Amino acid sequence: MILQKFLPYNPLEEVPLPGIKPMDLADWLRPDEAFSEQLAYRAELLSNRRDKVLMMHPDAQSAAQELLELVLHHRYGGARDHVIRPDGVSVTLDWQQPLATLGQICQEDFCILERPDGSPEHILTGAVLCFPASWTLGEKFMRPLIGIHDTVDSYDSKMASRVQRLFDGVQVGRPLWRFNALWYHSAELHAPRSVHAPRDQSHGQDAPYLRSEQQVILRLPKCRSVVFSIHTYMVHRDEVMAEWGAKGATL
C-alpha cells in the first residue's frame, strides 16, 4: 500500500459542487511524503500498461510539449536534458514523449483538453493517467467534457454549462482547483473501471481509506489548451479523523 499521512486541505469539508477555488500557482505540483513510492508505481505502470495509462492524439503534441516545459520551469529550474527528482532519482527528458516524461517526474496525472474551432466543449486529446479512480482513459479519450462525465449522476446539463464556463474562463497564471473525497475499502491507486462493469462497491462510510484528488485547472499560455492535473492522496481513516475529524463533517 502507498499511503500518505497528511492532506493539505480538509477533505471532510462540505463544499457545494463544483467546489472551484483560486489557487496560487506556487502551490501547484507540491510533492508529498509518498512521492518516491508513487513515482516507482507510475514507472511500473508506464512500462507494463502503457497503452492503458497514456494516450495522445498527434495534434496534441505541441500542447504536451508546452506542458512539459511549464512543469520544468515551475518545479525543475527550467531543465532541458535531465532532472533530479525530489527523491534523488535522475530522469532523462524526452521531448518527443512529453506525457510519458511528465509521468516520471511528477506525482500528478495530467489531462490535456482542447476546444477545436466549432466545438461546443473541450475534448480530452491527451493524458497520462496512472491512478484512475473508477474510470478508464480508453473510454474517455477524445470525448467532450459531458461525455467524460456521463456516468456522474450530479453532472447534469446545468453542471455541464458551469464547468464549460470554467474551462473557457480560466486565465494564464491563475489556476483553479477543487477536491473530491471518497472512502474506499482498497488502497489501490490504479483503480480503473469500465462504464460497462458493475458499479464500484469499494467505497462506503465504513471503509478504512480516504481517497482524495486535488484537481487543478490551468491554461497553457502559448497554445491556450487547458490542463487538468490530478494529485491523488490515499490516507487511512485514523489519520484523517485525527487531523480533520473535529474540524469538518464526516463524509
Coordinates of N, CA and C in Angstrom, one line a residue:
M1 N 0.8 -1.2 0.0 CA 0.0 0.0 0.0 C 0.9 1.3 0.0
I2 N 0.4 2.3 -0.7 CA 1.1 3.5 -0.8 C 0.2 4.6 -0.1
L3 N 0.5 5.0 1.1 CA -0.4 5.9 1.8 C 0.4 7.2 2.2
Q4 N -0.4 8.3 2.3 CA 0.1 9.5 2.9 C -0.5 9.6 4.3
K5 N 0.1 10.4 5.1 CA -0.4 10.7 6.4 C -1.1 12.0 6.6
F6 N -0.9 12.9 5.6 CA -1.5 14.2 5.7 C -2.1 14.7 4.4
L7 N -3.0 15.6 4.4 CA -3.6 16.2 3.2 C -3.4 17.7 3.5
P8 N -3.2 18.5 2.4 CA -3.0 20.0 2.6 C -4.3 20.7 2.6
Y9 N -5.5 20.0 2.8 CA -6.8 20.7 2.9 C -7.7 19.7 3.7
N10 N -8.8 20.3 4.1 CA -9.7 19.5 4.9 C -10.6 18.7 4.0
P11 N -10.4 17.3 3.9 CA -11.2 16.5 2.9 C -12.6 16.3 3.4
L12 N -12.9 16.6 4.6 CA -14.3 16.4 5.2 C -15.2 17.7 5.0
E13 N -14.6 18.7 4.6 CA -15.3 20.0 4.4 C -16.4 19.8 3.4
E14 N -17.6 20.2 3.7 CA -18.7 20.2 2.7 C -18.7 21.4 1.8
V15 N -18.5 21.2 0.5 CA -18.3 22.3 -0.4 C -19.3 22.1 -1.5
P16 N -20.2 23.1 -1.8 CA -21.1 22.9 -2.9 C -20.4 22.7 -4.3
L17 N -21.0 21.8 -5.1 CA -20.4 21.5 -6.4 C -20.5 22.7 -7.3
P18 N -19.5 22.9 -8.2 CA -18.3 22.1 -8.4 C -17.1 22.3 -7.4
G19 N -17.3 23.3 -6.5 CA -16.3 23.5 -5.4 C -15.0 24.1 -5.9
I20 N -15.1 24.9 -6.9 CA -13.8 25.5 -7.5 C -13.4 26.7 -6.7
K21 N -12.0 26.7 -6.5 CA -11.4 27.8 -5.7 C -10.2 28.3 -6.5
P22 N -9.8 29.6 -6.3 CA -8.5 30.0 -7.0 C -7.3 29.4 -6.2
M23 N -6.2 29.2 -7.0 CA -5.0 28.6 -6.4 C -3.8 29.5 -6.8
D24 N -2.9 29.7 -5.8 CA -1.7 30.3 -6.0 C -0.8 29.4 -6.9
L25 N -0.3 29.8 -8.0 CA 0.5 28.9 -8.9 C 1.6 28.3 -8.2
A26 N 2.2 29.0 -7.2 CA 3.3 28.4 -6.4 C 3.0 27.2 -5.7
D27 N 1.7 26.9 -5.4 CA 1.2 25.7 -4.7 C 1.0 24.6 -5.6
W28 N 1.1 24.7 -6.9 CA 0.9 23.7 -7.9 C 2.1 22.7 -7.9
L29 N 1.8 21.4 -7.9 CA 2.8 20.4 -8.1 C 3.7 20.2 -6.9
R30 N 3.1 20.3 -5.7 CA 4.0 20.1 -4.5 C 4.1 18.6 -4.2
P31 N 5.3 18.1 -4.1 CA 5.5 16.7 -3.7 C 5.2 16.5 -2.3
D32 N 4.8 15.2 -1.9 CA 4.5 14.9 -0.5 C 5.3 13.7 -0.2
E33 N 5.0 13.1 1.0 CA 5.9 12.0 1.6 C 5.7 10.7 0.8
A34 N 4.7 10.6 -0.1 CA 4.6 9.4 -0.9 C 5.2 9.5 -2.3
F35 N 5.9 10.6 -2.5 CA 6.5 10.9 -3.8 C 7.2 9.7 -4.4
S36 N 8.2 9.2 -3.7 CA 9.1 8.2 -4.2 C 8.3 6.9 -4.5
E37 N 7.4 6.5 -3.6 CA 6.6 5.3 -3.8 C 5.7 5.4 -5.0
Q38 N 5.0 6.6 -5.1 CA 4.1 6.8 -6.2 C 4.8 6.8 -7.5
L39 N 6.0 7.5 -7.5 CA 6.7 7.5 -8.8 C 7.2 6.2 -9.2
A40 N 7.6 5.3 -8.3 CA 8.0 4.0 -8.6 C 6.8 3.2 -9.2
Y41 N 5.7 3.4 -8.7 CA 4.5 2.7 -9.2 C 4.1 3.2 -10.5
R42 N 4.3 4.5 -10.7 CA 4.0 5.1 -12.0 C 4.9 4.5 -13.1
A43 N 6.2 4.4 -12.8 CA 7.2 3.8 -13.7 C 6.8 2.4 -14.1
E44 N 6.3 1.6 -13.1 CA 5.9 0.3 -13.4 C 4.7 0.3 -14.3
L45 N 3.7 1.1 -14.1 CA 2.5 1.2 -14.9 C 2.9 1.7 -16.4
L46 N 3.7 2.7 -16.5 CA 4.1 3.1 -17.8 C 4.9 2.1 -18.6
S47 N 5.6 1.2 -17.9 CA 6.3 0.2 -18.5 C 5.4 -1.0 -18.9
N48 N 4.5 -1.4 -18.0 CA 3.8 -2.6 -18.2 C 2.4 -2.4 -18.8
R49 N 1.8 -1.2 -18.6 CA 0.4 -1.0 -19.0 C 0.3 0.4 -19.8
R50 N 1.4 0.7 -20.5 CA 1.5 2.0 -21.2 C 0.3 2.3 -22.0
D51 N -0.2 1.3 -22.8 CA -1.4 1.6 -23.7 C -2.6 1.9 -22.9
K52 N -2.7 1.6 -21.6 CA -3.9 1.8 -20.8 C -3.8 3.2 -20.0
V53 N -2.6 3.6 -19.8 CA -2.4 4.8 -18.9 C -1.9 6.0 -19.7
L54 N -1.6 5.9 -21.0 CA -1.1 7.0 -21.7 C -1.7 7.0 -23.1
M55 N -2.3 8.1 -23.5 CA -2.9 8.2 -24.8 C -2.8 9.7 -25.2
M56 N -2.5 9.9 -26.5 CA -2.4 11.3 -27.0 C -2.7 11.3 -28.5
H57 N -3.6 12.2 -28.9 CA -3.8 12.5 -30.3 C -2.6 13.2 -30.9
P58 N -2.1 12.9 -32.1 CA -0.9 13.6 -32.6 C -1.0 15.1 -32.6
D59 N -2.2 15.7 -32.8 CA -2.4 17.1 -32.8 C -2.1 17.7 -31.4
A60 N -2.1 16.9 -30.4 CA -1.9 17.4 -29.0 C -0.4 17.5 -28.6
Q61 N 0.5 17.1 -29.6 CA 1.9 17.0 -29.2 C 2.5 18.4 -28.8
S62 N 2.1 19.4 -29.5 CA 2.7 20.7 -29.1 C 2.2 21.2 -27.8
A63 N 0.9 20.9 -27.4 CA 0.4 21.2 -26.1 C 1.1 20.4 -25.0
A64 N 1.3 19.2 -25.3 CA 2.0 18.3 -24.3 C 3.5 18.8 -24.1
Q65 N 4.1 19.2 -25.2 CA 5.5 19.7 -25.0 C 5.5 21.0 -24.2
E66 N 4.5 21.9 -24.5 CA 4.4 23.1 -23.7 C 4.1 22.9 -22.3
L67 N 3.3 21.9 -22.0 CA 3.0 21.5 -20.6 C 4.3 21.0 -19.9
L68 N 5.1 20.2 -20.6 CA 6.3 19.7 -20.0 C 7.3 20.9 -19.7
E69 N 7.3 21.8 -20.7 CA 8.2 23.0 -20.5 C 7.7 23.8 -19.3
L70 N 6.4 24.0 -19.1 CA 5.9 24.7 -18.0 C 6.2 24.0 -16.7
V71 N 6.0 22.7 -16.6 CA 6.3 22.0 -15.4 C 7.8 22.1 -15.1
L72 N 8.7 22.0 -16.1 CA 10.1 22.1 -15.8 C 10.5 23.4 -15.3
H73 N 9.9 24.5 -15.8 CA 10.2 25.8 -15.3 C 9.7 26.0 -13.9
H74 N 8.5 25.4 -13.7 CA 7.8 25.6 -12.4 C 8.5 24.8 -11.3
R75 N 9.0 23.6 -11.5 CA 9.5 22.8 -10.4 C 10.9 22.3 -10.6
Y76 N 11.5 22.5 -11.8 CA 12.8 21.9 -12.0 C 13.8 22.9 -12.6
G77 N 13.6 24.2 -12.3 CA 14.6 25.2 -12.7 C 14.8 25.3 -14.2
G78 N 13.8 25.0 -15.0 CA 13.9 25.1 -16.5 C 14.8 24.1 -17.1
A79 N 15.0 23.0 -16.5 CA 15.9 21.9 -17.1 C 15.5 21.6 -18.5
R80 N 16.5 21.2 -19.3 CA 16.2 20.8 -20.7 C 16.6 19.3 -21.0
D81 N 17.6 18.8 -20.3 CA 18.1 17.5 -20.7 C 17.7 16.4 -19.6
H82 N 17.9 16.7 -18.4 CA 17.5 15.8 -17.3 C 17.1 16.5 -16.1
V83 N 16.5 15.8 -15.1 CA 16.1 16.4 -13.9 C 16.5 15.5 -12.8
I84 N 16.7 16.0 -11.6 CA 16.9 15.2 -10.4 C 15.7 15.4 -9.5
R85 N 14.9 14.3 -9.4 CA 13.6 14.4 -8.7 C 13.9 14.7 -7.2
P86 N 12.8 15.1 -6.5 CA 12.9 15.2 -5.0 C 13.4 14.0 -4.3
D87 N 13.2 12.8 -4.8 CA 13.7 11.6 -4.2 C 15.1 11.2 -4.6
G88 N 15.8 12.1 -5.4 CA 17.2 11.9 -5.8 C 17.3 11.1 -7.1
V89 N 16.3 10.6 -7.7 CA 16.3 9.9 -9.0 C 16.5 10.8 -10.2
S90 N 17.5 10.5 -11.1 CA 17.7 11.2 -12.3 C 16.9 10.7 -13.4
V91 N 16.2 11.6 -14.1 CA 15.3 11.3 -15.2 C 15.8 12.0 -16.5
T92 N 16.1 11.3 -17.6 CA 16.4 12.0 -18.8 C 15.1 12.5 -19.5
L93 N 15.1 13.7 -19.9 CA 13.9 14.3 -20.5 C 13.8 13.9 -22.0
D94 N 12.6 13.4 -22.4 CA 12.3 13.0 -23.8 C 11.2 13.9 -24.3
W95 N 11.6 14.9 -25.1 CA 10.7 15.9 -25.6 C 9.8 15.3 -26.7
Q96 N 10.1 14.2 -27.2 CA 9.2 13.5 -28.2 C 8.1 12.7 -27.5
Q97 N 8.3 12.4 -26.2 CA 7.4 11.7 -25.4 C 7.1 12.5 -24.2
P98 N 6.5 13.7 -24.3 CA 6.3 14.6 -23.2 C 5.4 14.1 -22.1
L99 N 4.3 13.4 -22.4 CA 3.4 12.9 -21.4 C 4.1 11.8 -20.6
A100 N 4.8 10.9 -21.3 CA 5.5 9.8 -20.6 C 6.5 10.4 -19.7
T101 N 7.2 11.5 -20.1 CA 8.2 12.1 -19.3 C 7.6 12.7 -18.1
L102 N 6.5 13.4 -18.2 CA 5.7 14.0 -17.1 C 5.3 12.9 -16.1
G103 N 5.0 11.8 -16.6 CA 4.6 10.7 -15.7 C 5.7 10.1 -14.9
Q104 N 7.0 10.5 -15.2 CA 8.1 10.0 -14.5 C 8.7 11.1 -13.6
I105 N 8.2 12.3 -13.6 CA 8.8 13.4 -12.8 C 7.9 14.1 -11.9
C106 N 6.6 13.7 -12.0 CA 5.6 14.4 -11.1 C 4.6 13.3 -10.5
Q107 N 4.1 13.6 -9.3 CA 3.1 12.7 -8.8 C 1.8 12.8 -9.5
E108 N 1.5 13.9 -10.1 CA 0.2 14.2 -10.7 C 0.0 13.4 -12.0
D109 N -1.2 13.1 -12.3 CA -1.7 12.7 -13.6 C -2.0 14.0 -14.3
F110 N -1.9 14.0 -15.7 CA -2.2 15.2 -16.5 C -3.1 14.8 -17.6
C111 N -4.1 15.7 -17.8 CA -5.1 15.6 -18.9 C -5.0 16.9 -19.7
I112 N -4.9 16.8 -21.0 CA -4.9 17.9 -21.9 C -6.3 18.0 -22.6
L113 N -6.9 19.1 -22.5 CA -8.3 19.3 -23.1 C -8.2 20.5 -24.0
E114 N -8.7 20.3 -25.2 CA -8.6 21.4 -26.2 C -10.0 21.6 -26.8
R115 N -10.3 22.8 -27.2 CA -11.6 23.1 -27.8 C -11.4 23.5 -29.3
P116 N -11.5 22.6 -30.2 CA -11.4 22.9 -31.6 C -12.4 23.9 -32.1
D117 N -12.1 24.6 -33.2 CA -13.0 25.6 -33.7 C -14.3 24.9 -34.0
G118 N -15.4 25.5 -33.5 CA -16.7 25.0 -33.8 C -17.2 24.0 -32.7
S119 N -16.3 23.6 -31.8 CA -16.8 22.6 -30.8 C -17.4 23.3 -29.7
P120 N -18.5 22.8 -29.2 CA -19.2 23.5 -28.0 C -18.5 23.2 -26.7
E121 N -17.6 22.2 -26.7 CA -16.9 21.8 -25.5 C -15.5 21.4 -25.7
H122 N -14.7 21.4 -24.6 CA -13.3 20.9 -24.6 C -13.3 19.4 -24.8
I123 N -12.3 18.9 -25.4 CA -12.2 17.5 -25.7 C -10.9 17.0 -25.1
L124 N -10.9 15.8 -24.6 CA -9.7 15.2 -24.0 C -8.8 14.6 -25.1
T125 N -7.8 15.3 -25.4 CA -6.9 14.9 -26.5 C -5.6 14.2 -26.1
G126 N -5.3 14.2 -24.8 CA -4.1 13.5 -24.4 C -4.1 13.4 -22.9
A127 N -3.5 12.4 -22.4 CA -3.4 12.2 -20.9 C -2.4 11.2 -20.5
V128 N -1.8 11.4 -19.4 CA -1.1 10.3 -18.7 C -1.9 10.1 -17.4
L129 N -2.5 9.0 -17.3 CA -3.4 8.7 -16.2 C -3.1 7.4 -15.5
C130 N -2.2 7.4 -14.6 CA -1.7 6.2 -13.9 C -2.7 5.8 -12.8
F131 N -3.3 6.8 -12.2 CA -4.1 6.5 -11.0 C -5.6 6.8 -11.2
P132 N -6.3 6.2 -12.1 CA -7.7 6.4 -12.3 C -8.5 5.9 -11.2
A133 N -9.6 6.6 -10.8 CA -10.5 6.2 -9.8 C -11.8 5.9 -10.4
S134 N -12.0 4.6 -10.7 CA -13.3 4.1 -11.2 C -13.6 4.6 -12.6
W135 N -12.6 4.9 -13.4 CA -12.9 5.2 -14.9 C -11.7 4.7 -15.7
T136 N -11.8 4.7 -17.0 CA -10.7 4.2 -17.8 C -10.4 5.3 -18.9
L137 N -9.2 5.5 -19.1 CA -8.7 6.5 -20.1 C -9.3 6.2 -21.5
G138 N -9.2 4.9 -21.8 CA -9.6 4.5 -23.2 C -11.1 4.9 -23.5
E139 N -11.9 4.8 -22.5 CA -13.3 5.2 -22.7 C -13.6 6.7 -22.7
K140 N -12.7 7.5 -22.3 CA -12.9 8.9 -22.2 C -12.0 9.7 -23.3
F141 N -11.0 9.0 -23.8 CA -10.1 9.7 -24.8 C -10.9 10.2 -26.0
M142 N -10.6 11.4 -26.3 CA -11.2 12.1 -27.5 C -12.7 12.3 -27.3
R143 N -13.2 12.4 -26.1 CA -14.6 12.7 -25.8 C -14.7 14.1 -25.2
P144 N -15.8 14.7 -25.4 CA -16.0 16.1 -24.8 C -16.3 15.9 -23.3
L145 N -16.3 17.1 -22.6 CA -16.5 17.1 -21.2 C -17.7 16.4 -20.7
I146 N -18.9 16.6 -21.4 CA -20.1 16.0 -20.9 C -20.1 14.4 -21.2
G147 N -19.3 14.0 -22.2 CA -19.2 12.6 -22.4 C -18.2 11.9 -21.4
I148 N -17.2 12.7 -20.9 CA -16.3 12.2 -19.9 C -17.1 12.0 -18.6
H149 N -18.0 12.9 -18.3 CA -18.8 12.8 -17.1 C -20.1 12.1 -17.2
D150 N -20.4 11.4 -18.2 CA -21.7 10.9 -18.4 C -22.2 9.8 -17.4
T151 N -21.2 9.3 -16.6 CA -21.6 8.4 -15.6 C -21.7 9.0 -14.2
V152 N -21.5 10.3 -14.1 CA -21.6 11.1 -12.9 C -23.0 11.6 -12.7
D153 N -23.7 11.1 -11.7 CA -25.1 11.5 -11.6 C -25.4 13.0 -11.4
S154 N -24.5 13.7 -10.7 CA -24.7 15.1 -10.5 C -24.3 16.0 -11.7
Y155 N -23.7 15.4 -12.7 CA -23.2 16.1 -13.9 C -24.3 16.3 -14.9
D156 N -25.3 17.1 -14.6 CA -26.4 17.4 -15.5 C -26.1 18.5 -16.4
S157 N -27.1 18.9 -17.2 CA -26.8 19.9 -18.2 C -26.4 21.3 -17.6
K158 N -27.0 21.6 -16.4 CA -26.7 22.8 -15.7 C -25.2 22.8 -15.2
M159 N -24.8 21.6 -14.7 CA -23.4 21.5 -14.2 C -22.5 21.5 -15.4
A160 N -22.9 20.9 -16.5 CA -22.0 20.9 -17.7 C -21.7 22.3 -18.2
S161 N -22.8 23.1 -18.2 CA -22.6 24.5 -18.6 C -21.7 25.3 -17.7
R162 N -21.8 25.0 -16.4 CA -20.9 25.7 -15.4 C -19.5 25.3 -15.6
V163 N -19.2 24.0 -15.8 CA -17.9 23.5 -15.9 C -17.3 24.0 -17.2
Q164 N -18.1 24.1 -18.3 CA -17.5 24.6 -19.6 C -17.2 26.0 -19.5
R165 N -17.9 26.8 -18.7 CA -17.6 28.2 -18.5 C -16.3 28.4 -17.7
L166 N -16.0 27.4 -16.8 CA -14.8 27.5 -16.0 C -13.6 27.2 -17.0
F167 N -13.8 26.2 -17.9 CA -12.7 25.9 -18.8 C -12.5 27.0 -19.8
D168 N -13.5 27.7 -20.2 CA -13.4 28.8 -21.1 C -12.8 30.0 -20.4
G169 N -13.0 30.2 -19.1 CA -12.6 31.4 -18.4 C -11.3 31.3 -17.7
V170 N -10.8 30.1 -17.4 CA -9.5 30.1 -16.6 C -8.4 30.9 -17.3
Q171 N -7.7 31.7 -16.6 CA -6.7 32.6 -17.1 C -5.3 32.0 -16.9
V172 N -4.4 32.4 -17.8 CA -3.0 32.0 -17.7 C -2.4 32.5 -16.4
G173 N -1.7 31.7 -15.6 CA -1.1 32.0 -14.4 C -2.1 32.1 -13.2
R174 N -3.3 31.8 -13.4 CA -4.3 31.9 -12.4 C -5.1 30.6 -12.3
P175 N -4.5 29.5 -11.9 CA -5.2 28.2 -11.9 C -6.3 28.2 -10.9
L176 N -7.2 27.2 -11.1 CA -8.3 26.9 -10.2 C -8.2 25.5 -9.7
W177 N -8.8 25.2 -8.5 CA -8.7 23.9 -8.0 C -9.9 23.5 -7.2
R178 N -10.0 22.2 -7.1 CA -11.1 21.6 -6.3 C -10.6 20.3 -5.7
F179 N -11.4 19.7 -4.8 CA -11.0 18.3 -4.4 C -12.3 17.5 -4.4
N180 N -12.0 16.2 -4.4 CA -13.1 15.2 -4.1 C -12.6 14.3 -3.1
A181 N -13.5 13.5 -2.5 CA -13.0 12.6 -1.4 C -14.1 11.5 -1.3
L182 N -13.6 10.2 -1.3 CA -14.5 9.1 -1.1 C -13.8 8.0 -0.2
W183 N -14.5 7.3 0.6 CA -14.0 6.3 1.4 C -13.9 5.0 0.6
Y184 N -12.8 4.3 0.7 CA -12.5 3.1 -0.1 C -12.1 1.9 0.8
H185 N -12.5 0.7 0.5 CA -12.0 -0.5 1.2 C -10.6 -0.9 0.7
S186 N -10.3 -0.5 -0.5 CA -9.0 -0.8 -1.0 C -8.1 0.5 -1.2
A187 N -6.8 0.3 -0.9 CA -5.9 1.4 -1.0 C -5.2 1.4 -2.4
E188 N -5.7 0.6 -3.3 CA -5.1 0.5 -4.6 C -5.2 1.9 -5.4
L189 N -4.1 2.4 -5.9 CA -4.2 3.7 -6.6 C -4.6 3.5 -8.0
H190 N -4.2 2.5 -8.7 CA -4.6 2.2 -10.1 C -5.9 1.4 -10.0
A191 N -7.0 2.1 -10.1 CA -8.3 1.5 -9.9 C -9.2 1.8 -11.1
P192 N -8.9 1.4 -12.3 CA -9.8 1.7 -13.5 C -11.1 0.8 -13.4
R193 N -12.1 1.4 -14.0 CA -13.4 0.6 -14.1 C -14.1 1.0 -15.3
S194 N -14.5 0.1 -16.1 CA -15.3 0.4 -17.3 C -16.7 0.8 -17.0
V195 N -17.3 1.6 -17.9 CA -18.7 2.0 -17.7 C -19.6 0.8 -17.8
H196 N -19.1 -0.2 -18.4 CA -19.9 -1.4 -18.6 C -19.8 -2.4 -17.4
A197 N -18.8 -2.2 -16.5 CA -18.6 -3.0 -15.4 C -19.7 -2.7 -14.3
P198 N -19.9 -3.7 -13.4 CA -20.8 -3.4 -12.2 C -20.3 -2.2 -11.5
R199 N -21.3 -1.5 -10.9 CA -20.9 -0.3 -10.1 C -20.0 -0.6 -9.0
D200 N -19.0 0.3 -8.9 CA -17.9 0.1 -7.9 C -18.5 0.1 -6.4
Q201 N -18.2 -1.0 -5.8 CA -18.7 -1.2 -4.4 C -17.6 -1.0 -3.4
S202 N -16.4 -0.5 -3.8 CA -15.2 -0.4 -3.0 C -15.2 0.7 -2.0
H203 N -16.2 1.6 -2.0 CA -16.3 2.7 -1.1 C -17.5 2.7 -0.3
G204 N -17.5 3.3 0.9 CA -18.6 3.3 1.8 C -18.2 4.0 3.1
Q205 N -19.2 4.3 3.9 CA -18.9 5.0 5.1 C -18.0 4.3 6.1
D206 N -18.0 2.9 6.0 CA -17.2 2.1 7.0 C -15.9 1.7 6.4
A207 N -15.5 2.2 5.2 CA -14.3 1.9 4.6 C -13.1 2.5 5.3
P208 N -11.9 1.8 5.3 CA -10.8 2.3 6.1 C -9.9 3.4 5.4
Y209 N -10.1 3.6 4.1 CA -9.2 4.5 3.4 C -9.9 5.7 2.7
L210 N -9.4 6.9 2.9 CA -10.0 8.0 2.2 C -9.1 8.3 1.0
R211 N -9.7 8.3 -0.2 CA -9.0 8.6 -1.5 C -9.5 10.0 -1.8
S212 N -8.6 10.9 -2.0 CA -8.9 12.3 -2.3 C -8.0 12.8 -3.4
E213 N -8.6 13.5 -4.4 CA -7.9 14.0 -5.5 C -7.9 15.6 -5.5
Q214 N -6.7 16.1 -5.5 CA -6.6 17.6 -5.7 C -6.5 17.8 -7.2
Q215 N -7.6 18.4 -7.7 CA -7.7 18.6 -9.2 C -7.5 20.1 -9.5
V216 N -6.6 20.3 -10.4 CA -6.2 21.7 -10.8 C -6.5 21.9 -12.3
I217 N -7.1 23.1 -12.6 CA -7.4 23.5 -14.0 C -6.5 24.7 -14.3
L218 N -5.7 24.7 -15.3 CA -4.9 25.8 -15.7 C -4.8 25.9 -17.2
R219 N -4.5 27.1 -17.7 CA -4.4 27.3 -19.1 C -2.9 27.5 -19.6
L220 N -2.5 26.8 -20.7 CA -1.2 27.0 -21.2 C -1.1 28.3 -22.0
P221 N -0.1 29.1 -21.7 CA 0.0 30.4 -22.3 C 0.1 30.5 -23.8
K222 N 0.8 29.6 -24.4 CA 1.0 29.7 -25.9 C -0.1 29.1 -26.7
C223 N -0.4 27.8 -26.5 CA -1.4 27.1 -27.3 C -2.8 27.3 -26.8
R224 N -2.9 27.8 -25.5 CA -4.2 28.1 -24.9 C -5.0 26.9 -24.5
S225 N -4.4 25.7 -24.6 CA -5.1 24.5 -24.2 C -5.3 24.5 -22.7
V226 N -6.2 23.7 -22.2 CA -6.4 23.6 -20.8 C -5.8 22.3 -20.2
V227 N -5.2 22.4 -19.1 CA -4.6 21.2 -18.4 C -5.4 21.0 -17.2
F228 N -5.7 19.7 -17.0 CA -6.4 19.2 -15.8 C -5.4 18.3 -15.1
S229 N -4.8 18.7 -13.9 CA -3.9 17.8 -13.2 C -4.6 17.2 -12.0
I230 N -4.1 16.0 -11.6 CA -4.7 15.3 -10.5 C -3.7 14.8 -9.6
H231 N -3.7 15.3 -8.4 CA -2.7 14.7 -7.3 C -3.6 13.8 -6.4
T232 N -3.2 12.6 -6.3 CA -4.0 11.6 -5.6 C -3.4 11.3 -4.2
Y233 N -4.3 11.5 -3.2 CA -3.9 11.1 -1.8 C -4.7 9.9 -1.4
M234 N -4.1 9.0 -0.7 CA -4.7 7.9 -0.1 C -4.3 7.9 1.4
V235 N -5.2 8.1 2.3 CA -4.9 8.3 3.7 C -5.8 7.3 4.5
H236 N -5.2 6.7 5.5 CA -6.0 5.8 6.4 C -7.0 6.7 7.2
R237 N -8.2 6.1 7.5 CA -9.2 6.7 8.2 C -8.7 7.3 9.6
D238 N -7.9 6.6 10.3 CA -7.4 7.0 11.6 C -6.6 8.4 11.4
E239 N -5.8 8.5 10.4 CA -5.1 9.7 10.2 C -6.0 10.9 9.8
V240 N -7.0 10.6 9.0 CA -8.0 11.6 8.6 C -8.7 12.2 9.8
M241 N -9.3 11.3 10.6 CA -10.1 11.7 11.7 C -9.3 12.4 12.8
A242 N -8.0 11.9 13.0 CA -7.1 12.6 13.9 C -6.9 14.0 13.6
E243 N -6.7 14.3 12.2 CA -6.3 15.6 11.8 C -7.6 16.5 11.6
W244 N -8.6 15.9 11.0 CA -9.7 16.7 10.5 C -11.1 16.4 11.1
G245 N -11.2 15.3 11.9 CA -12.5 14.8 12.4 C -13.2 15.9 13.2
A246 N -12.5 16.7 13.9 CA -13.2 17.7 14.7 C -13.4 19.0 14.0
K247 N -12.9 19.1 12.7 CA -13.0 20.3 12.0 C -14.0 20.4 10.9
G248 N -14.6 19.2 10.5 CA -15.5 19.2 9.4 C -16.4 18.0 9.5
A249 N -17.5 18.1 8.7 CA -18.4 17.0 8.7 C -17.8 15.7 8.2
T250 N -18.3 14.6 8.7 CA -17.8 13.3 8.2 C -18.5 13.0 6.8
L251 N -17.7 12.5 5.9 CA -18.2 12.2 4.5 C -19.3 11.1 4.6

